[in-house]
XYZ file of C-alpha atoms in Angstrom:
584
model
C 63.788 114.066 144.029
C 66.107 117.254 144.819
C 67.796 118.787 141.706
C 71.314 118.500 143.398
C 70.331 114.435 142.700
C 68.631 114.749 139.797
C 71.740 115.947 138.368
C 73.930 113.422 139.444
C 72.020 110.917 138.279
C 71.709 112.557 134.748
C 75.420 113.031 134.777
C 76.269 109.266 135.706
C 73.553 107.958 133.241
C 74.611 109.836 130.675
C 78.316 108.059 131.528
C 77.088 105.320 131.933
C 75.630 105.540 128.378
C 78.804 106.072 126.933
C 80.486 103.374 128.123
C 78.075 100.976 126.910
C 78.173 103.215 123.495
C 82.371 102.856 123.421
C 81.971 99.203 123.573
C 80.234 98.671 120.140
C 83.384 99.021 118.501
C 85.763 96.158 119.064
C 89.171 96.225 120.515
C 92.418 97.025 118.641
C 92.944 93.326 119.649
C 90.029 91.480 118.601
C 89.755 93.423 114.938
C 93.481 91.897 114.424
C 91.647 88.982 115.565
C 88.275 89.510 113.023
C 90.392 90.248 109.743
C 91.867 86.979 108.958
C 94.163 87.249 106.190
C 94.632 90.766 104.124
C 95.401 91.400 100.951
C 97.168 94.470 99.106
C 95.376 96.604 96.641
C 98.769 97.762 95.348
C 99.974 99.796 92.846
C 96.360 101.297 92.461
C 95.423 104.587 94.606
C 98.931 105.106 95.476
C 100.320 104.849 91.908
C 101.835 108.828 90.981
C 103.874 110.006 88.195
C 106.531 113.005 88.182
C 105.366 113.522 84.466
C 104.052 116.656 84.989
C 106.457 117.980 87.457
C 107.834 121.465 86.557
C 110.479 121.231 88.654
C 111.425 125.265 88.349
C 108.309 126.243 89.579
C 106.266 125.384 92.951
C 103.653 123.687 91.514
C 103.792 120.259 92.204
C 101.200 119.982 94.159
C 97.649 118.047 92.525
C 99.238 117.926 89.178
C 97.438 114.321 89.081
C 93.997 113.775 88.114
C 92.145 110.108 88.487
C 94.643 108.505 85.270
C 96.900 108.066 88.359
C 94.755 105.292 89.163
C 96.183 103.184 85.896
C 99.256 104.774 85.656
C 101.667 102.092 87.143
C 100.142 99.495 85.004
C 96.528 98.316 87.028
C 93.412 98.252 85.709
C 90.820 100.250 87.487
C 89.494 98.865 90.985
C 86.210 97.273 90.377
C 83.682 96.404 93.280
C 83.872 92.599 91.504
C 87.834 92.217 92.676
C 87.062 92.883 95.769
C 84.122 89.980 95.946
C 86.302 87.861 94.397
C 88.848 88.119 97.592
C 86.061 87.823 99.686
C 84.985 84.477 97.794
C 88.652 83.705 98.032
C 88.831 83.465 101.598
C 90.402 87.052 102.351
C 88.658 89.126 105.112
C 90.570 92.245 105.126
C 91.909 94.654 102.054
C 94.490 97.222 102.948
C 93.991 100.149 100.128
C 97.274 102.632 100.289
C 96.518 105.928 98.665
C 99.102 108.457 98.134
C 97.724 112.034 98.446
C 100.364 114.608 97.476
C 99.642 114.875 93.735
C 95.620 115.603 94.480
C 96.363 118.105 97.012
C 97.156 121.594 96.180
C 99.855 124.052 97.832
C 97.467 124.481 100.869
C 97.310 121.202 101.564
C 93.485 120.284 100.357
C 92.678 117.410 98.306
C 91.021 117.453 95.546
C 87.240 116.586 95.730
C 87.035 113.943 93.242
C 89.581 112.128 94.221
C 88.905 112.103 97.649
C 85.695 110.737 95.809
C 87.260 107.778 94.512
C 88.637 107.071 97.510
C 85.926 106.818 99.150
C 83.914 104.624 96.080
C 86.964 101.893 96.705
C 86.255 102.127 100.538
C 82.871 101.371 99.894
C 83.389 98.068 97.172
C 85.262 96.912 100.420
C 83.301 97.463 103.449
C 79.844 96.808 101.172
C 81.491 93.137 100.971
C 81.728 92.956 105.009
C 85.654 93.595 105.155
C 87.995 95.287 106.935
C 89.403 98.115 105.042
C 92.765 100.186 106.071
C 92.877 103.214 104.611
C 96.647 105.174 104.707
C 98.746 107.828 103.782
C 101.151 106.054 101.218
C 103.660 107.468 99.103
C 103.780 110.659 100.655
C 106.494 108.844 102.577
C 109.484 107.227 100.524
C 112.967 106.964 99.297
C 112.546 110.008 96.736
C 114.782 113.005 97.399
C 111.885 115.123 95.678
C 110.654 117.371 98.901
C 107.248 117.717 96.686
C 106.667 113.431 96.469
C 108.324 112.304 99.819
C 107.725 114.877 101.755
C 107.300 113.315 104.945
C 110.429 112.423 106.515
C 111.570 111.025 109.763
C 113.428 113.760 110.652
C 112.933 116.308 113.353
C 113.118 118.998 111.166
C 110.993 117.653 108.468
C 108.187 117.592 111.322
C 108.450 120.434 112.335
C 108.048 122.118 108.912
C 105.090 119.476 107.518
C 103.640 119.328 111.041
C 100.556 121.341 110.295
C 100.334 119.920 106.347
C 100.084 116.449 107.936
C 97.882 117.518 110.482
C 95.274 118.733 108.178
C 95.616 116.031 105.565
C 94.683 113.521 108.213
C 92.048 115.656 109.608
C 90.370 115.852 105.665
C 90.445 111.712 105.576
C 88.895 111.631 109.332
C 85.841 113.868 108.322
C 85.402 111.991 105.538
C 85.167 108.897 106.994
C 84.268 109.576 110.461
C 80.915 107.485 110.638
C 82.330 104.852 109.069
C 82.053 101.699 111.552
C 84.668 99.649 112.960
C 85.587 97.857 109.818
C 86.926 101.017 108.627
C 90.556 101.387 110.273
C 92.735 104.181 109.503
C 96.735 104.066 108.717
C 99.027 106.693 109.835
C 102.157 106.417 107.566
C 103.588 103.541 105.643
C 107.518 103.424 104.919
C 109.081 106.382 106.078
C 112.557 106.605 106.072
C 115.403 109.079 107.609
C 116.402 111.755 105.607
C 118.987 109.837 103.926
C 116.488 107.819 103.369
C 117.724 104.689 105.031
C 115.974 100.963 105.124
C 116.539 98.655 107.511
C 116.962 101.054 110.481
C 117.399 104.932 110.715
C 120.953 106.093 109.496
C 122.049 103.212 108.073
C 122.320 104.849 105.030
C 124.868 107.038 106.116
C 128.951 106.512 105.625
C 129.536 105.013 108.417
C 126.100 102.872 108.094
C 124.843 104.067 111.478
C 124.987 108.131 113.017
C 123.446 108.577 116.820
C 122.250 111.937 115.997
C 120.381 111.017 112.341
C 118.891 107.812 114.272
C 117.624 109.795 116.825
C 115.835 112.572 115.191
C 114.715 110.225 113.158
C 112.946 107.741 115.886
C 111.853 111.102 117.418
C 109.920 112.661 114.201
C 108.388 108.817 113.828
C 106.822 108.976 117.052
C 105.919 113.129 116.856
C 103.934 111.967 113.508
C 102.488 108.781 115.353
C 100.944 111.332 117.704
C 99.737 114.069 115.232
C 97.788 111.104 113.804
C 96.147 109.986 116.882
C 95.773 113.344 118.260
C 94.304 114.867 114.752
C 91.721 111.590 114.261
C 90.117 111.446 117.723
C 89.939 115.107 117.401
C 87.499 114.929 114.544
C 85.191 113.027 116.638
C 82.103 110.503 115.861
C 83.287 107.048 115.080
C 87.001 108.357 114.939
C 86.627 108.797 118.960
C 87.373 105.180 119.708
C 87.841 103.847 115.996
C 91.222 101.652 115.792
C 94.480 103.226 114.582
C 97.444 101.679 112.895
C 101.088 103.427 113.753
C 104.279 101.885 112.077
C 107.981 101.267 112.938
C 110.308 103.356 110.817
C 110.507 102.368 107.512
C 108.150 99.849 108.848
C 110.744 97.784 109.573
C 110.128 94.057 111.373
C 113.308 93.896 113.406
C 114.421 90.702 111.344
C 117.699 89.302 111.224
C 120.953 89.386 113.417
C 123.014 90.895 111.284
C 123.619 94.362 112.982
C 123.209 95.534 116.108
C 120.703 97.746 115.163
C 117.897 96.041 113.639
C 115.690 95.827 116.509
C 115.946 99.783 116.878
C 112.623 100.513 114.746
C 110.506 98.113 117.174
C 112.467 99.252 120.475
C 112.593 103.241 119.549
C 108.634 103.160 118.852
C 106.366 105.366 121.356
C 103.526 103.831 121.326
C 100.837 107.663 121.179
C 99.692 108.592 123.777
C 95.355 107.672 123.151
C 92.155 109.139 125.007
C 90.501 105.802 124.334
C 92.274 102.198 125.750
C 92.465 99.028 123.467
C 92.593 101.029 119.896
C 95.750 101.205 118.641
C 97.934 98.645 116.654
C 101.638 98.520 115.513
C 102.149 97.504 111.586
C 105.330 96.178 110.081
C 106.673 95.016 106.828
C 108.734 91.484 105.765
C 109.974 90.560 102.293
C 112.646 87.672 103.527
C 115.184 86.038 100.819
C 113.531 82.410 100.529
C 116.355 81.348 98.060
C 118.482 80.849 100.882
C 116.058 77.795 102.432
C 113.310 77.294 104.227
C 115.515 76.581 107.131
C 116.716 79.919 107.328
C 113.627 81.473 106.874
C 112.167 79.731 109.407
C 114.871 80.904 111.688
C 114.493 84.540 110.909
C 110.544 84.331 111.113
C 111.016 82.607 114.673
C 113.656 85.445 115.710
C 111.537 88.320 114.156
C 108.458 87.248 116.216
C 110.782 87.110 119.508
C 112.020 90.751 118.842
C 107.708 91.685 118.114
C 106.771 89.608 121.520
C 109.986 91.734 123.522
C 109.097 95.115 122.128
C 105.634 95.104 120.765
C 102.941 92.722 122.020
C 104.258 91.854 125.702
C 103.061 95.201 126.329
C 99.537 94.248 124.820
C 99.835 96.198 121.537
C 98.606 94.101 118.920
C 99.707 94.294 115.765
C 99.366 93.468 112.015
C 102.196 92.083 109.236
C 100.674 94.790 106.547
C 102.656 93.699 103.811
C 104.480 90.662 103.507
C 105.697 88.487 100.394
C 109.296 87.498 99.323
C 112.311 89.165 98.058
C 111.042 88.042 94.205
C 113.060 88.327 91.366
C 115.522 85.869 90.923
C 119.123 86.448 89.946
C 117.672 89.253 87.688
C 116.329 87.056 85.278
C 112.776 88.552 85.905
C 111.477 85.674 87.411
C 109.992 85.367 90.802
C 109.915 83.155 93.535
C 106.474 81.596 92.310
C 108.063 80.941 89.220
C 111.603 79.016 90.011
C 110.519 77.891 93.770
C 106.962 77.815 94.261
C 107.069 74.692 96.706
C 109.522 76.438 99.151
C 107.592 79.403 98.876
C 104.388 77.718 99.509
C 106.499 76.159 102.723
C 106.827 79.690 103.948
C 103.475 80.855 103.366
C 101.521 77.943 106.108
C 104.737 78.803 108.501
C 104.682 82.429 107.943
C 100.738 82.577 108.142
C 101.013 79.981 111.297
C 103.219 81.707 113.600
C 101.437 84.761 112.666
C 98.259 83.574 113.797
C 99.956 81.566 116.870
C 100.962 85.358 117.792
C 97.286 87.092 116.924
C 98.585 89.352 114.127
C 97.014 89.688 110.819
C 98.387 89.641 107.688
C 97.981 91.135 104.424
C 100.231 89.706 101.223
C 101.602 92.539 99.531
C 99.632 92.612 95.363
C 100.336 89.836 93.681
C 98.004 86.952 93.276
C 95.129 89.239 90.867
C 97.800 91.698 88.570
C 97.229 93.902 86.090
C 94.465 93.036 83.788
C 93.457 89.898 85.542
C 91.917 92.373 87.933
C 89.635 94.014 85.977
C 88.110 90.557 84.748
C 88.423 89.992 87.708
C 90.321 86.862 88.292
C 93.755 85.259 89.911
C 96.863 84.959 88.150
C 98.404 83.160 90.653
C 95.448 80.736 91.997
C 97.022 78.342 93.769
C 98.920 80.742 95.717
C 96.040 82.521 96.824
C 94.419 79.544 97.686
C 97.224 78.305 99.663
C 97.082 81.721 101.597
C 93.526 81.031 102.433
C 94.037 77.677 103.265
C 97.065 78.130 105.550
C 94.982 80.116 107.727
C 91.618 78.812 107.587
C 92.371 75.049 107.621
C 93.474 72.507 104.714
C 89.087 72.028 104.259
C 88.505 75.583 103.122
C 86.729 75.479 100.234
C 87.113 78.726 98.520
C 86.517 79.945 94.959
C 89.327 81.247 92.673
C 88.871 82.234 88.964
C 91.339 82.427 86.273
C 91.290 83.777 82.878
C 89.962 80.908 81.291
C 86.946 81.278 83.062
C 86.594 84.675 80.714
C 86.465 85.546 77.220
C 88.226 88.567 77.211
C 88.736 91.803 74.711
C 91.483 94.094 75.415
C 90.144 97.607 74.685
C 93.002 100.286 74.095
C 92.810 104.032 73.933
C 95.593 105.931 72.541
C 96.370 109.394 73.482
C 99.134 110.527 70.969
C 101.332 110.059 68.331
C 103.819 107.017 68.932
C 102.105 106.007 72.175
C 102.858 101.934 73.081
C 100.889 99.016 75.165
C 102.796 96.519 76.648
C 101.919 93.269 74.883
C 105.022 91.409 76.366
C 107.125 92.834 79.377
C 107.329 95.791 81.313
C 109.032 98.646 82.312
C 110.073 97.039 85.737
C 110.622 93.342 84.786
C 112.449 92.238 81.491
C 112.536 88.685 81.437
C 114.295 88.150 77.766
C 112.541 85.404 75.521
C 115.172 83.918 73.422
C 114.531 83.150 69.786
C 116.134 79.628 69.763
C 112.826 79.001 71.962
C 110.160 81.611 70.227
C 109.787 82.429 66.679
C 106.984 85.033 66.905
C 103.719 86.614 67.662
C 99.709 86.346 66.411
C 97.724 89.040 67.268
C 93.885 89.152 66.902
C 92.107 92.919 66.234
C 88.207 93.383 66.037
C 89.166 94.936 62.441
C 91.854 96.234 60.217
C 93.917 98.732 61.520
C 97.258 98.353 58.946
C 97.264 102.241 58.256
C 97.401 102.785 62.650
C 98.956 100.275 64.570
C 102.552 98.563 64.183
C 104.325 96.141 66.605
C 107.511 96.830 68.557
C 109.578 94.462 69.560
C 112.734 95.041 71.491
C 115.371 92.934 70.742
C 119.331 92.724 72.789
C 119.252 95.432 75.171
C 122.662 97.339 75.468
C 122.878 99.406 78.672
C 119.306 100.812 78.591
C 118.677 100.999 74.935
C 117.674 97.754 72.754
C 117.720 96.844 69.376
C 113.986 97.604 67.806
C 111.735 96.155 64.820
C 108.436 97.078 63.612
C 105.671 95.498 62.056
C 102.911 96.982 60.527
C 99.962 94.944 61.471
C 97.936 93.684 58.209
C 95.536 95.693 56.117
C 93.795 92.850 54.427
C 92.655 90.823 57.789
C 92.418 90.925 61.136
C 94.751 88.589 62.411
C 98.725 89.591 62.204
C 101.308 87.021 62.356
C 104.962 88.070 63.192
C 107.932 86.344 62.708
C 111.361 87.538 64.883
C 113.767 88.278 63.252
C 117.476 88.020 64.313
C 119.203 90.532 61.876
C 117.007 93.256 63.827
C 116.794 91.989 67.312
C 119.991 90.154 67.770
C 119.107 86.753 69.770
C 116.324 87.681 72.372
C 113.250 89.709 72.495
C 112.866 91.848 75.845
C 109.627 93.753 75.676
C 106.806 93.924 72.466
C 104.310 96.535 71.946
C 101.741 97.697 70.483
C 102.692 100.961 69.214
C 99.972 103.474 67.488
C 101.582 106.363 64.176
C 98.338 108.604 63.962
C 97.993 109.930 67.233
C 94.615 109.706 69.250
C 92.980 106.308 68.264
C 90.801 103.262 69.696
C 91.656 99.567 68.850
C 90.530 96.089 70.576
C 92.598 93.346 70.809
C 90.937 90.310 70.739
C 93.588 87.463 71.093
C 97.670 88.073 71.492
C 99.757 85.132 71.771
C 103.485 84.152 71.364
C 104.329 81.615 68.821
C 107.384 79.045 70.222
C 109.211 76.840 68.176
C 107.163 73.484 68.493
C 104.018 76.268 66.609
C 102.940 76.061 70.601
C 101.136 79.182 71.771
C 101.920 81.157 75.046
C 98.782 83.486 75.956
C 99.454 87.099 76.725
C 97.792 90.213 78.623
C 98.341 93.185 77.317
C 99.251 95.788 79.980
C 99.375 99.489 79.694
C 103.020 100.989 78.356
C 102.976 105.086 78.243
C 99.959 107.220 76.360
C 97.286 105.084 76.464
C 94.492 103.504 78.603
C 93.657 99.746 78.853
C 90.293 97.780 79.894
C 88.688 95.067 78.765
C 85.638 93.627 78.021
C 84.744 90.082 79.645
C 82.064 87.705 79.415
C 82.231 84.785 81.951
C 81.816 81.263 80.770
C 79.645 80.495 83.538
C 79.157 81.233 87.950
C 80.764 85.095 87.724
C 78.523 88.015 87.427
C 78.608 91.947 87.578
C 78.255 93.874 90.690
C 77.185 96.850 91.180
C 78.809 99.693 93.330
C 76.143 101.466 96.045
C 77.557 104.138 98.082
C 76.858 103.806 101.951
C 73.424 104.401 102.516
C 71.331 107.012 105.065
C 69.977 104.217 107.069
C 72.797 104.125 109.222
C 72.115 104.914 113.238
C 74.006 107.100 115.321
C 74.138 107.915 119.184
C 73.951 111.510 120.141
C 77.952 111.726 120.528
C 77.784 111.508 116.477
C 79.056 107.625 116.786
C 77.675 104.778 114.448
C 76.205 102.014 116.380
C 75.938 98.673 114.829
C 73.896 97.174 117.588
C 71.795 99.837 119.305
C 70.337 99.383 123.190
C 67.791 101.257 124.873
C 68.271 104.802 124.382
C 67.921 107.357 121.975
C 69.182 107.345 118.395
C 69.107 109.299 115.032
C 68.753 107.683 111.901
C 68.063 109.389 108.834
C 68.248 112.917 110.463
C 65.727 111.806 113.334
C 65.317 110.588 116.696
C 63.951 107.405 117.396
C 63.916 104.965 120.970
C 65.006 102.032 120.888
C 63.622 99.769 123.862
C-alpha cells in the first residue's frame, strides 16, 4: 500500500470515527424529547444579597460566600429532593446559579462555590436527569451595574464582552466531560437597559423606542454567540453538547395586545454553531388564570402559533423553562393554588398537552417542595405535582409524593446576633394577614427552656411598611409556650410572627409551632428563615423514605481521543481512568 493511500485512508477513518463519535450525544431535538417534565430549583444557587455591598467602593464583586445558598429563605439542596422529583415523575431539573457575588473584579469564581455547584449537578445527573445549568441573576431588572450587569444593550456588550466570555469559559471547563444530560444555559431574563419586560423598550415613555429595541435585540444575539462560540471552544463533551439561548427577557410572544410582542421570538438569531442539531430556544410564561380558562386557553393556542412561525418551523426546538401562573391574588397573599386550584389544574393538562403536542419541555417554575419541606424532603403542594406528572405521563402514572406528615420533624435554628428573627408565620415577600376574630394565638414546642433567650414577635396592623409589634417571652418553667393575641398591641390582624433571639449568638430547636384558631383548632406551621440566622431540620420518616448519600462523578468514565465522554463505546480506542483500552 503506497503512503500517498495510506494516508488517505488514515485521514477518512479517522473522520469517519468522529462521526460515529458525534452521534453518541443526542440531538437538541430528541433531549427536549428525553426530559419530560422539569422542575425549578429556585431561589437556591441563584439567591444573592446586596448586604454587603459598599456601594462607595468597587468591591462588589464575591462579597458572597455559600450562606447565599439559604439566604432567600430555602433550605440547603439535598441529593434526597432531587430523588424525590425523580420518584415524582420529573425527568429534568433546571438549577439557575447566579455568579456575580462569587466572582472577584477579574472575573474568576470562587473555588468553593464553583464546588457547590458542581455537588448539586451531581445529586441531579447521579439520579439519571437532565440538568441545565445557567447564568442567572447576573441578568435582571436591578439598576446596580455590579448585580445586573449583563444588559441587552450594545454597549453593555461591548464593555462585559470579555467578562462574559470568560465566565462561561470557567463553567465549560468545569463541566466539559459531563455527558449529554448535562445541558448548559446561556442567559435567563435579560432585559434592555431600561430594563423593560414584555419586549425591548417598552419601558420607555413612549412604551416602545426603534433605537433602544434594536440595540437591544442586537446585544441578545452578540451574547447568544459569545456563549456558543466560548463553550465549543473549550472542547471535549462541550464540542457537540446541547445549548440553550433565550428570547429577550425570555419572553414567549403571548398575547395580542401590542404590536410588539412577537419581537423577542422574531428578532432572535439563532448562533451561528460548528455542530448541527444542538441548540434550543427557551422561553418563559406566567399567564393571569383569574381571567378563565377560556382565555388562557386562547393565549396558550396563540403563543404556540407565534413559537411554530418564528421558532420551531425552522427546526429549533425548544423548551418552556419556567412556567407557572401570575399567583397572588388581589394582594391578599394567596395564590392561585389556594383560591382556584381546579382552574389551575385545567391549565396545567392543557398547558403540559399542547406543549408536548409541539415537542417542547417544560419545567414549572419552584413551587410544589418550598422552603423547609425541601430539606425533609417532601411536597407542599402534592397534588399539584402529581397532576404535573400525570398530565404528561398519562392519568395511570403512579408516582410517589411525600408530605410532611410522612416526617417527624425538628426545626434546628442558629442565631448569629443580637435581635436576629425566624419566620414562624409569613414572610418578607407574602403577608397574608390572619385576623384575630378567626385566631386567638400560638403554641410553640422547644427541646428545653430558653425564657432568658428567645421571645416571640408578632406583627400586628401594618401602616405603610411599619406594623404594630408585641413580644412574648417564651416560658422559663417548661418547654411549651402558649400565646394569646392580643388586640390592644396588634390592632385586629397579625401579619408576620417570629421568633426573635436578645443574647446574640445562640442555638434553639423547635420542636412543634402551631396557630391556635378560635374553635382551640390547630393550624401547623414551618418555620422559615427571617434575617441572622440559619434554619435546618432534623427528620425521621415514619416509614418508605431514607437518606442518600451524595458521590461525586466517578473516574470510571470513558473518553475518545478528541477528550469526548462516550456513553456507548464501539470499536476503537478509548481512555478510561488515564489509560488506553480497545474496545472490539
Amino acid at each position: 500500500m503506497n503512503k500517498k493511500f495510506t494516508t488517505a485512508f488514515i485521514f477518512m477513518a479517522s473522520l469517519f470515527s468522529l462521526q460515529i463519535q458525534a452521534q453518541e450525544f443526542e440531538t437538541a431535538t430528541e433531549a427536549v424529547k428525553n426530559m419530560g417534565v422539569g422542575w425549578n430549583l429556585g431561589n437556591t444557587l441563584e439567591a444573592n444579597s446586596q448586604t454587603y455591598h459598599d456601594f462607595t467602593k468597587d468591591n462588589y464583586w464575591g462579597q458572597q460566600g455559600l450562606e447565599s445558598e439559604t439566604c432567600w429563605g430555602q433550605s440547603k439542596a439535598k441529593p434526597e429532593l432531587i430523588k424525590m422529583m425523580k420518584d415524582a415523575g420529573f425527568g429534568a431539573i433546571r438549577v439557575p446559579v447566579t455568579w456575580y457575588n462569587h466572582m472577584d473584579k477579574d472575573g474568576k469564581v470562587n473555588a468553593e462555590w464553583m464546588k457547590r455547584v458542581h455537588e448539586v449537578v451531581d445529586y441531579v445527573i447521579n439520579q439519571g436527569l437532565y440538568c441545565i445549568v445557567n447564568v442567572h441573576h447576573d441578568t435582571g431588572a436591578d439598576s446596580d451595574s455590579f448585580k445586573s450587569w449583563i444588559k441587552a444593550d450594545e454597549a453593555n456588550y461591548t464593555q462585559n464582552k470579555a467578562r462574559y466570555e470568560n465566565l462561561w469559559q470557567q463553567i465549560a471547563e468545569e463541566f466539559k466531560d459531563y455527558d449529554e444530560h448535562l445541558l448548559f444555559e446561556s442567559y435567563n431574563e435579560m432585559l434592555d437597559k431600561l430594563s423593560s419586560w414584555c419586549f425591548a423598550s417598552f419601558a420607555s415613555t413612549n412604551k416602545y423606542d426603534a433605537a433602544v429595541a434594536k440595540s437591544a435585540y442586537n446585544a441578545i444575539n452578540s451574547y447568544a454567540q459569545s456563549f456558543v462560540t466560548t463553550v465549543r471552544n473549550t472542547g471535549g463533551n462541550n464540542a457537540t453538547r446541547n445549548l440553550v439561548v433565550n428570547t429577550y427577557a425570555a419572553c414567549c410572544g403571548s398575547g395580542t395586545w401590542n404590536d410588539h410582542l412577537k419581537e423577542p421570538l422574531s428578532q432572535l438569531t439563532i448562533p451561528t454553531d460548528p455542530v448541527a442539531n444542538h441548540l434550543m430556544v427557551q422561553v418563559h410564561d406566567y399567564p393571569n388564570i383569574a381571567n378563565g380558562i377560556a382565555n388562557v386557553k386562547k393565549e396558550i393556542d396563540d403563543m404556540m402559533a407565534a413559537w411554530n412561525t418564528h421558532i420551531l418551523s425552522k427546526g429549533i426546538p425548544m423548551i418552556l423553562g419556567e412556567w407557572g401562573t401570575a399567583n397572588v391574588d388581589e394582594g391578599d397573599g394567596k395564590t392561585d393554588y389556594d383560591v382556584r386550584r381546579d382552574v389551575m389544574f385545567e391549565f396545567v393538562d392543557y398547558m403540559i398537552a399542547k406543549c408536548k403536542e409541539n415537542n417542547v419541555a417544560t419545567f414549572y417554575w419552584m413551587g410544589l417542595s418550598d422552603g423547609a419541606y425541601r430539606s425533609l424532603p417532601a411536597f407542599n403542594q402534592p397534588d399539584l405535582a402529581e397532576r404535573i406528572a400525570k398530565a404528561y405521563h398519562g392519568s395511570d402514572f403512579a408516582g410517589t409524593y411525600p408530605t410532611e406528615n410522612d416526617f417527624n420533624i425538628s426545626y434546628l435554628v442558629e442565631y448569629e446576633k443580637d435581635w436576629a428573627e425566624l419566620f414562624l408565620y409569613g414572610n418578607y415577600n407574602s403577608v397574608s394577614a390572619l385576623k384575630l376574630t378567626e385566631y386567638k394565638g400560638l403554641r410553640i414546642e422547644m427541646d428545653d427552656n430558653y425564657g432568658s433567650k428567645l421571645q416571640v414577635k408578632v406583627y400586628g396592623d401594618a401602616t405603610g411598611s411599619s406594623f404594630k409589634e408585641a413580644y412574648y417571652t417564651l416560658s422559663a418553667n417548661s418547654k411549651t409556650t402558649t400565646v394569646n393575641f392580643e388586640n390592644a398591641k396588634t390592632g385586629s390582624t397579625v401579619s408576620r410572627i417570629t421568633l426573635q433571639t436578645n443574647v446574640g449568638a445562640t442555638k434553639a430547636k423547635i420542636n412543634q409551632v402551631a396557630l391556635i384558631k378560635s374553635d382551640n383548632s390547630e393550624v401547623k406551621l414551618s418555620p422559615t428563615t427571617a434575617w441572622g440566622c440559619t434554619l435546618s431540620t432534623e427528620s425521621t420518616p415514619v416509614s418508605g423514605i431514607h437518606e442518600l448519600h451524595y458521590t461525586p462523578q466517578t473516574d470510571n468514565r470513558i473518553y475518545n481521543l478528541q477528550g469526548q465522554q462516550i456513553a456507548k463505546p464501539q470499536r476503537g480506542i478509548y481512555i478510561q481512568n488515564g489509560k488506553k483500552f480497545i474496545a472490539k
